[in-house]
PDB file of C-alpha atoms in Angstrom:
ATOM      1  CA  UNK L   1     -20.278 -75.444   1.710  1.00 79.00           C
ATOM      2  CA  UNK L   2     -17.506 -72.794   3.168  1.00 89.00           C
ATOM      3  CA  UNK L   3     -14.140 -73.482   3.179  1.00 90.00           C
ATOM      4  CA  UNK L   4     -14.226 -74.005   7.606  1.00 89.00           C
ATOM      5  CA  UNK L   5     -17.354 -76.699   7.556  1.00 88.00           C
ATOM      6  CA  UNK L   6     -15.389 -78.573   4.608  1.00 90.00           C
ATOM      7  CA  UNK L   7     -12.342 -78.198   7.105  1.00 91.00           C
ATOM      8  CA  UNK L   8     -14.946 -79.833   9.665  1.00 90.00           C
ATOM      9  CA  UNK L   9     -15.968 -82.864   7.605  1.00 91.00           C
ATOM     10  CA  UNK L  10     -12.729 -83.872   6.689  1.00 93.00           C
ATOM     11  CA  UNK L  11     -11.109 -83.334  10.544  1.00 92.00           C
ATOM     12  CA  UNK L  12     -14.307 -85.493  11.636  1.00 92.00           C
ATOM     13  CA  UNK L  13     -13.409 -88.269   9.078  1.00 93.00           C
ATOM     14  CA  UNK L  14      -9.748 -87.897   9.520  1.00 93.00           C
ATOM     15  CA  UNK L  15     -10.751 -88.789  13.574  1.00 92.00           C
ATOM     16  CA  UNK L  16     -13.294 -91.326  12.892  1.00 91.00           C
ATOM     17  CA  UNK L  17     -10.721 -93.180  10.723  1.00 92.00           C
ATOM     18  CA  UNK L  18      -7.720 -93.095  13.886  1.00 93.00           C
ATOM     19  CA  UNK L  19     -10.746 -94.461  15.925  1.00 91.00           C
ATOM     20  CA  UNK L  20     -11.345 -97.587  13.708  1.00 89.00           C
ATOM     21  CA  UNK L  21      -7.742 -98.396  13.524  1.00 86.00           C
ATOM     22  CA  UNK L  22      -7.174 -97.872  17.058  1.00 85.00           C
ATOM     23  CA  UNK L  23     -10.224-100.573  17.901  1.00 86.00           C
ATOM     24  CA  UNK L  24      -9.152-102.455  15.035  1.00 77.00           C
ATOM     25  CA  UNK L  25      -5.811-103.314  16.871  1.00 74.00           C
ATOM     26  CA  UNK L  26      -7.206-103.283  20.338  1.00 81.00           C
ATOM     27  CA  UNK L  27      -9.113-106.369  18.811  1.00 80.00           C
ATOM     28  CA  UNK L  28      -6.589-107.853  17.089  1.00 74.00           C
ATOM     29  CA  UNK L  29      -4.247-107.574  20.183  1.00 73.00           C
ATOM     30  CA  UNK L  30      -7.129-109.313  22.044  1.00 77.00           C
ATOM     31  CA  UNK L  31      -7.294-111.956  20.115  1.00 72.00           C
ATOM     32  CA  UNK L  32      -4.126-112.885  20.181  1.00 74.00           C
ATOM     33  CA  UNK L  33      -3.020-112.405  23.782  1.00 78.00           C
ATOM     34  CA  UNK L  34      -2.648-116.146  24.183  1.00 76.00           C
ATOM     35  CA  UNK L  35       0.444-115.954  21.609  1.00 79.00           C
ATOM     36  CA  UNK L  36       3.756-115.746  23.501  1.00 80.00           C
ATOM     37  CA  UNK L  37       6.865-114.671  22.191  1.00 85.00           C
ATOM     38  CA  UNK L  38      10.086-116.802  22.685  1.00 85.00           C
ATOM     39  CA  UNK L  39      11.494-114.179  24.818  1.00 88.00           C
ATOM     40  CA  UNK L  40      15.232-115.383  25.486  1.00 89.00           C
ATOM     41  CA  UNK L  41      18.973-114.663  25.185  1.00 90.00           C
ATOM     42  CA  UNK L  42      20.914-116.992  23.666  1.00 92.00           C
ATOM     43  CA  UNK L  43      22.125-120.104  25.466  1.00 91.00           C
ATOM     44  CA  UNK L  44      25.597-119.911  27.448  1.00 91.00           C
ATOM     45  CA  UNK L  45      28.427-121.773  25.013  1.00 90.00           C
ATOM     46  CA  UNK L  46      26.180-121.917  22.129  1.00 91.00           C
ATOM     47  CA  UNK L  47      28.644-121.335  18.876  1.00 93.00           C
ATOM     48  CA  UNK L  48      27.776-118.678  16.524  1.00 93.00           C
ATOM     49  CA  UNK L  49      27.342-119.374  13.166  1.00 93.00           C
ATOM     50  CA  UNK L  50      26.452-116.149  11.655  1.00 94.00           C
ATOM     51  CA  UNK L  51      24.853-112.669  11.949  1.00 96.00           C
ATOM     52  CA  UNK L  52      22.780-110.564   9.506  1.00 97.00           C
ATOM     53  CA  UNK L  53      21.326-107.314   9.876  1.00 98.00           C
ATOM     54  CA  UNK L  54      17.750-107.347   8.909  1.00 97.00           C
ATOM     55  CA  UNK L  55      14.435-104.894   9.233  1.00 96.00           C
ATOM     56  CA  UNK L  56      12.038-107.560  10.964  1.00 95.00           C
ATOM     57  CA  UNK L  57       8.516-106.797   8.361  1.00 94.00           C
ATOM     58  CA  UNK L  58       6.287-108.584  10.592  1.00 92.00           C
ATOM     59  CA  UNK L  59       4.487-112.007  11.710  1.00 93.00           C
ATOM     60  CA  UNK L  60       1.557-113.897  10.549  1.00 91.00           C
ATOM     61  CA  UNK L  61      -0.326-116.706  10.759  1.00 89.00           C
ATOM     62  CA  UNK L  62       1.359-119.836   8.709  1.00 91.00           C
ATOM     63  CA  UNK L  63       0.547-119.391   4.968  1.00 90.00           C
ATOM     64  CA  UNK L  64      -1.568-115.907   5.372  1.00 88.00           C
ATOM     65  CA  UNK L  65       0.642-113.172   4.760  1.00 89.00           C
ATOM     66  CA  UNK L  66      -1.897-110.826   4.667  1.00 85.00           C
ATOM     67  CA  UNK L  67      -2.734-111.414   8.487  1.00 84.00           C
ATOM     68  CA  UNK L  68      -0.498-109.778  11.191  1.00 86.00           C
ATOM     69  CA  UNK L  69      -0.393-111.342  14.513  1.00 88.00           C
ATOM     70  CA  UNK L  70      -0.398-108.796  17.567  1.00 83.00           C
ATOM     71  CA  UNK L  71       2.547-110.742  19.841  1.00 87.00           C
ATOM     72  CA  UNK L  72       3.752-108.415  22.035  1.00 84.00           C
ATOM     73  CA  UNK L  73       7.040-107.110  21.003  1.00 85.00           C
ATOM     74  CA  UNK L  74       6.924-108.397  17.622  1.00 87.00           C
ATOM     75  CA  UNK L  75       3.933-106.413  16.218  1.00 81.00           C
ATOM     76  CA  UNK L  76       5.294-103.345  14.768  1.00 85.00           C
ATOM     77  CA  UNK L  77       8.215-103.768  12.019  1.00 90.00           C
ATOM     78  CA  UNK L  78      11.678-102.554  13.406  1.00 94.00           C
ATOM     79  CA  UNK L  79      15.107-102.654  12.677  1.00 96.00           C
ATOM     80  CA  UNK L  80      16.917-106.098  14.193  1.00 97.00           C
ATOM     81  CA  UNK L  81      19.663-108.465  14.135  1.00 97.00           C
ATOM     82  CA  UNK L  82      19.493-111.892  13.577  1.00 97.00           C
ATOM     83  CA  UNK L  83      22.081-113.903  14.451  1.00 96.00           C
ATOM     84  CA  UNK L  84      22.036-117.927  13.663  1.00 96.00           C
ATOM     85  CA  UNK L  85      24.041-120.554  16.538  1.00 94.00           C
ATOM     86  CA  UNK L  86      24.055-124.032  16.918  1.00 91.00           C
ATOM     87  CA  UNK L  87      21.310-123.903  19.186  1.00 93.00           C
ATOM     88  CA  UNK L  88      18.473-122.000  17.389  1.00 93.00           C
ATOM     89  CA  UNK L  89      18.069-118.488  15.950  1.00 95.00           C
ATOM     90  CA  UNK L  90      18.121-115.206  17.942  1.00 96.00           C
ATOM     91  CA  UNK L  91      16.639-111.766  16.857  1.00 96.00           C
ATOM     92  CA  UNK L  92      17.055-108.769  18.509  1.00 96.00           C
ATOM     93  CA  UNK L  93      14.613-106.442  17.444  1.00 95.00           C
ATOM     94  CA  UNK L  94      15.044-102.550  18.099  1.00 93.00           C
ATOM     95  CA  UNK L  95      13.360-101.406  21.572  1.00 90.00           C
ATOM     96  CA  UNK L  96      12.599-104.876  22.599  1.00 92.00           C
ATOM     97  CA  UNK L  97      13.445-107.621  24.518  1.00 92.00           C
ATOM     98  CA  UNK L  98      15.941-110.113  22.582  1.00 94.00           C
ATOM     99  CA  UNK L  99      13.946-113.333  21.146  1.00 95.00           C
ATOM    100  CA  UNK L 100      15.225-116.740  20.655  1.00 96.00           C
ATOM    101  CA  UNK L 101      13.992-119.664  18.669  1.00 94.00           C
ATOM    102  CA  UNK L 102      15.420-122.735  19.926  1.00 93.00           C
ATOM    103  CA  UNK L 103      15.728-125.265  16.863  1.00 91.00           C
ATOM    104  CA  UNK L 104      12.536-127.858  17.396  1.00 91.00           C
ATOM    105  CA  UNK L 105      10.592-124.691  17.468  1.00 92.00           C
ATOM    106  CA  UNK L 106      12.075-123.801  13.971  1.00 94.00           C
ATOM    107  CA  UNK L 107       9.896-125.419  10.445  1.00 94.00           C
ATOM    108  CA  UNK L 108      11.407-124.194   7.480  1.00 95.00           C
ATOM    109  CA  UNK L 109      12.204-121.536   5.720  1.00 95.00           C
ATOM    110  CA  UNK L 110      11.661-119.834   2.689  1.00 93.00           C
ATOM    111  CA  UNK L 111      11.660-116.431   0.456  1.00 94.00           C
ATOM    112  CA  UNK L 112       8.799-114.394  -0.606  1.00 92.00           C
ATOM    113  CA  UNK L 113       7.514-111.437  -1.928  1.00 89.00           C
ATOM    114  CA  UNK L 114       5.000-109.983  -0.213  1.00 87.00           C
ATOM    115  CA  UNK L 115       3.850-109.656   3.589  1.00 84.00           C
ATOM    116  CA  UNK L 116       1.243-107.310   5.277  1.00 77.00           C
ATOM    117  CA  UNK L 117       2.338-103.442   4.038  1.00 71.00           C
ATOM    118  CA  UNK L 118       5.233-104.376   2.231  1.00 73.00           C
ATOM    119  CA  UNK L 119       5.416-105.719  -1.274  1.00 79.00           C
ATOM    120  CA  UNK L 120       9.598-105.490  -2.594  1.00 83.00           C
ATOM    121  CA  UNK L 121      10.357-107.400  -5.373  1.00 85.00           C
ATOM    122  CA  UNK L 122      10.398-110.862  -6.385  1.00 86.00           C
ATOM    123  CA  UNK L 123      11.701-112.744  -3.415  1.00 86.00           C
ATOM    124  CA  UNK L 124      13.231-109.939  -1.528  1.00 90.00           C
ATOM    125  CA  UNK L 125      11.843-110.997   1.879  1.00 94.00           C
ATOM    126  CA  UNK L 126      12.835-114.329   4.155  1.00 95.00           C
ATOM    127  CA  UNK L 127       9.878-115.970   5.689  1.00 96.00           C
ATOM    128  CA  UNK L 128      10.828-117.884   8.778  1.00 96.00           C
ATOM    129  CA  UNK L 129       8.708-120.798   9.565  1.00 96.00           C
ATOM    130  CA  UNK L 130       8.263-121.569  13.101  1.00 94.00           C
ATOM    131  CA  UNK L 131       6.146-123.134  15.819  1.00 94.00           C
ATOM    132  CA  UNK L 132       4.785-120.190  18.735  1.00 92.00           C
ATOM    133  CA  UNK L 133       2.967-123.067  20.522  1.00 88.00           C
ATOM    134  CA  UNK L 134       2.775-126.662  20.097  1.00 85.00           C
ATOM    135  CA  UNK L 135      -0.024-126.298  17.570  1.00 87.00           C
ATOM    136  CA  UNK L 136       0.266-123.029  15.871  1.00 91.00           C
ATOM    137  CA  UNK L 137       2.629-122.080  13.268  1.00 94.00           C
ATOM    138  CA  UNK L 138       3.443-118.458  12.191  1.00 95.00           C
ATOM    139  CA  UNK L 139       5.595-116.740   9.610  1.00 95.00           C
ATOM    140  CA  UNK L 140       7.948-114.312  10.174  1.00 95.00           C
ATOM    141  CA  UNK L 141       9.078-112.213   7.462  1.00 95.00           C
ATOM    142  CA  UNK L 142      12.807-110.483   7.047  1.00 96.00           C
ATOM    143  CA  UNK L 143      14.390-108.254   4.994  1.00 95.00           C
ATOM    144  CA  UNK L 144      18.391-108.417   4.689  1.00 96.00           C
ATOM    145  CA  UNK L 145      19.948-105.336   5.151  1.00 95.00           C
ATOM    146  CA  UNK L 146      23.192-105.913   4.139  1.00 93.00           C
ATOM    147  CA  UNK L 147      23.236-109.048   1.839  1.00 94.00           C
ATOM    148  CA  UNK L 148      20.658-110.527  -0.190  1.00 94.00           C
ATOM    149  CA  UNK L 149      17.769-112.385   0.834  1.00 94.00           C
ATOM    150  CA  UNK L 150      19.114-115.859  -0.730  1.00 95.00           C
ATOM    151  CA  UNK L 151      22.026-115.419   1.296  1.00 95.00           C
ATOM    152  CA  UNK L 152      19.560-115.245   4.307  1.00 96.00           C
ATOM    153  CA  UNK L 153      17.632-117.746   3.238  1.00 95.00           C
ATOM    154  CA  UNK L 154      20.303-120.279   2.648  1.00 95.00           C
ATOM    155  CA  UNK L 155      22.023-119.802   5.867  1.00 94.00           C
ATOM    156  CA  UNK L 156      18.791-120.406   7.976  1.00 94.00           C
ATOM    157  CA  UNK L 157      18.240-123.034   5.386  1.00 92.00           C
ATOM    158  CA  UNK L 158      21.235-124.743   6.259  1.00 87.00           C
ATOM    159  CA  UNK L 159      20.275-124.942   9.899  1.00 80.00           C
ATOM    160  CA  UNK L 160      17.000-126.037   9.830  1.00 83.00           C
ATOM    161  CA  UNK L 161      16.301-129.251   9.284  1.00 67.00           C
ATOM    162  CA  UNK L 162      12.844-130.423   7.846  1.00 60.00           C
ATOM    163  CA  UNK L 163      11.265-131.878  11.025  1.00 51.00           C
ATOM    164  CA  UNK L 164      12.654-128.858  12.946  1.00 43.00           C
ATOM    165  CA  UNK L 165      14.696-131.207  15.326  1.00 45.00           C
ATOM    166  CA  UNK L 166      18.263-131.921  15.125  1.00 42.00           C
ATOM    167  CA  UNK L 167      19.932-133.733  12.967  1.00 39.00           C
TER     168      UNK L 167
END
């Protein structure tokens, strides 16, 4: 085979591969059109508790970290601020509009170590349990930027009481 047609095979691979992931997410953002983000600023007077930088990893379904959710505006990972009130939990990621998650919508909370594409090491990442609709749960995962994930974790922790409703 000459060196151009080898050239041609691997260009026509190279394409046919960006055409499965492209229809690969096309589906996947399909599917879960119905999932809504909880777009919001945070409430007027709520108190501020604390802020953390983080780099937001990415969101799955509850206990499958190896299954990204397509929500729009939270599929792609991105660097964000988190920053914990009274009233619930907002995150601002880079690029989109600012997200909060009032406190019944908030379950629990958690560390881990891996999540879809990133693997760091043992208990480096936050996983945020919360509710995106009255039946569905999903897992966000977080990684502290400028203190450590148990710091993260214990903070959120600290807020979120078991039922997700206020104590």
């Amino acid at each position: 085979m000459s060196r151009e047609a080898a050239l041609m095979v691997v260009m026509a691979v190279a394409v046919a591969l960006l055409v499965l992931a492209a229809i690969g997410w096309w589906r996947r953002s399909r599917r879960d059109r119905g999932l809504m983000p909880p777009v919001g600023r945070i409430p007027e007077g709520a108190l501020e508790r604390d802020r953390f930088r983080v780099l937001y990893v990415a969101t799955t379904r509850a206990d499958e970290p190896l299954e990204r959710l397509a929500i729009r505006g939270m599929g792609f990972r991105a660097a964000a601020e988190l920053i914990i009130t009274e009233r619930g939990v907002a995150l601002h990621l880079a690029g989109e509009q600012p997200l909060f998650f009032s406190r019944p919508r908030l379950v629990a909370v958690d560390q881990s170590t891996v999540a879809i594409d990133r693997v760091v090491e043992r208990d480096g990442l936050v996983r945020l349990i919360w509710r995106i609709s009255d039946d569905t749960v999903v897992d966000t995962y977080l990684r502290p930027q400028d203190s450590s994930a148990r710091a993260l974790a214990d903070a959120l922790g600290a807020f979120i009481t078991p039922t997700g409703a206020d104590a």
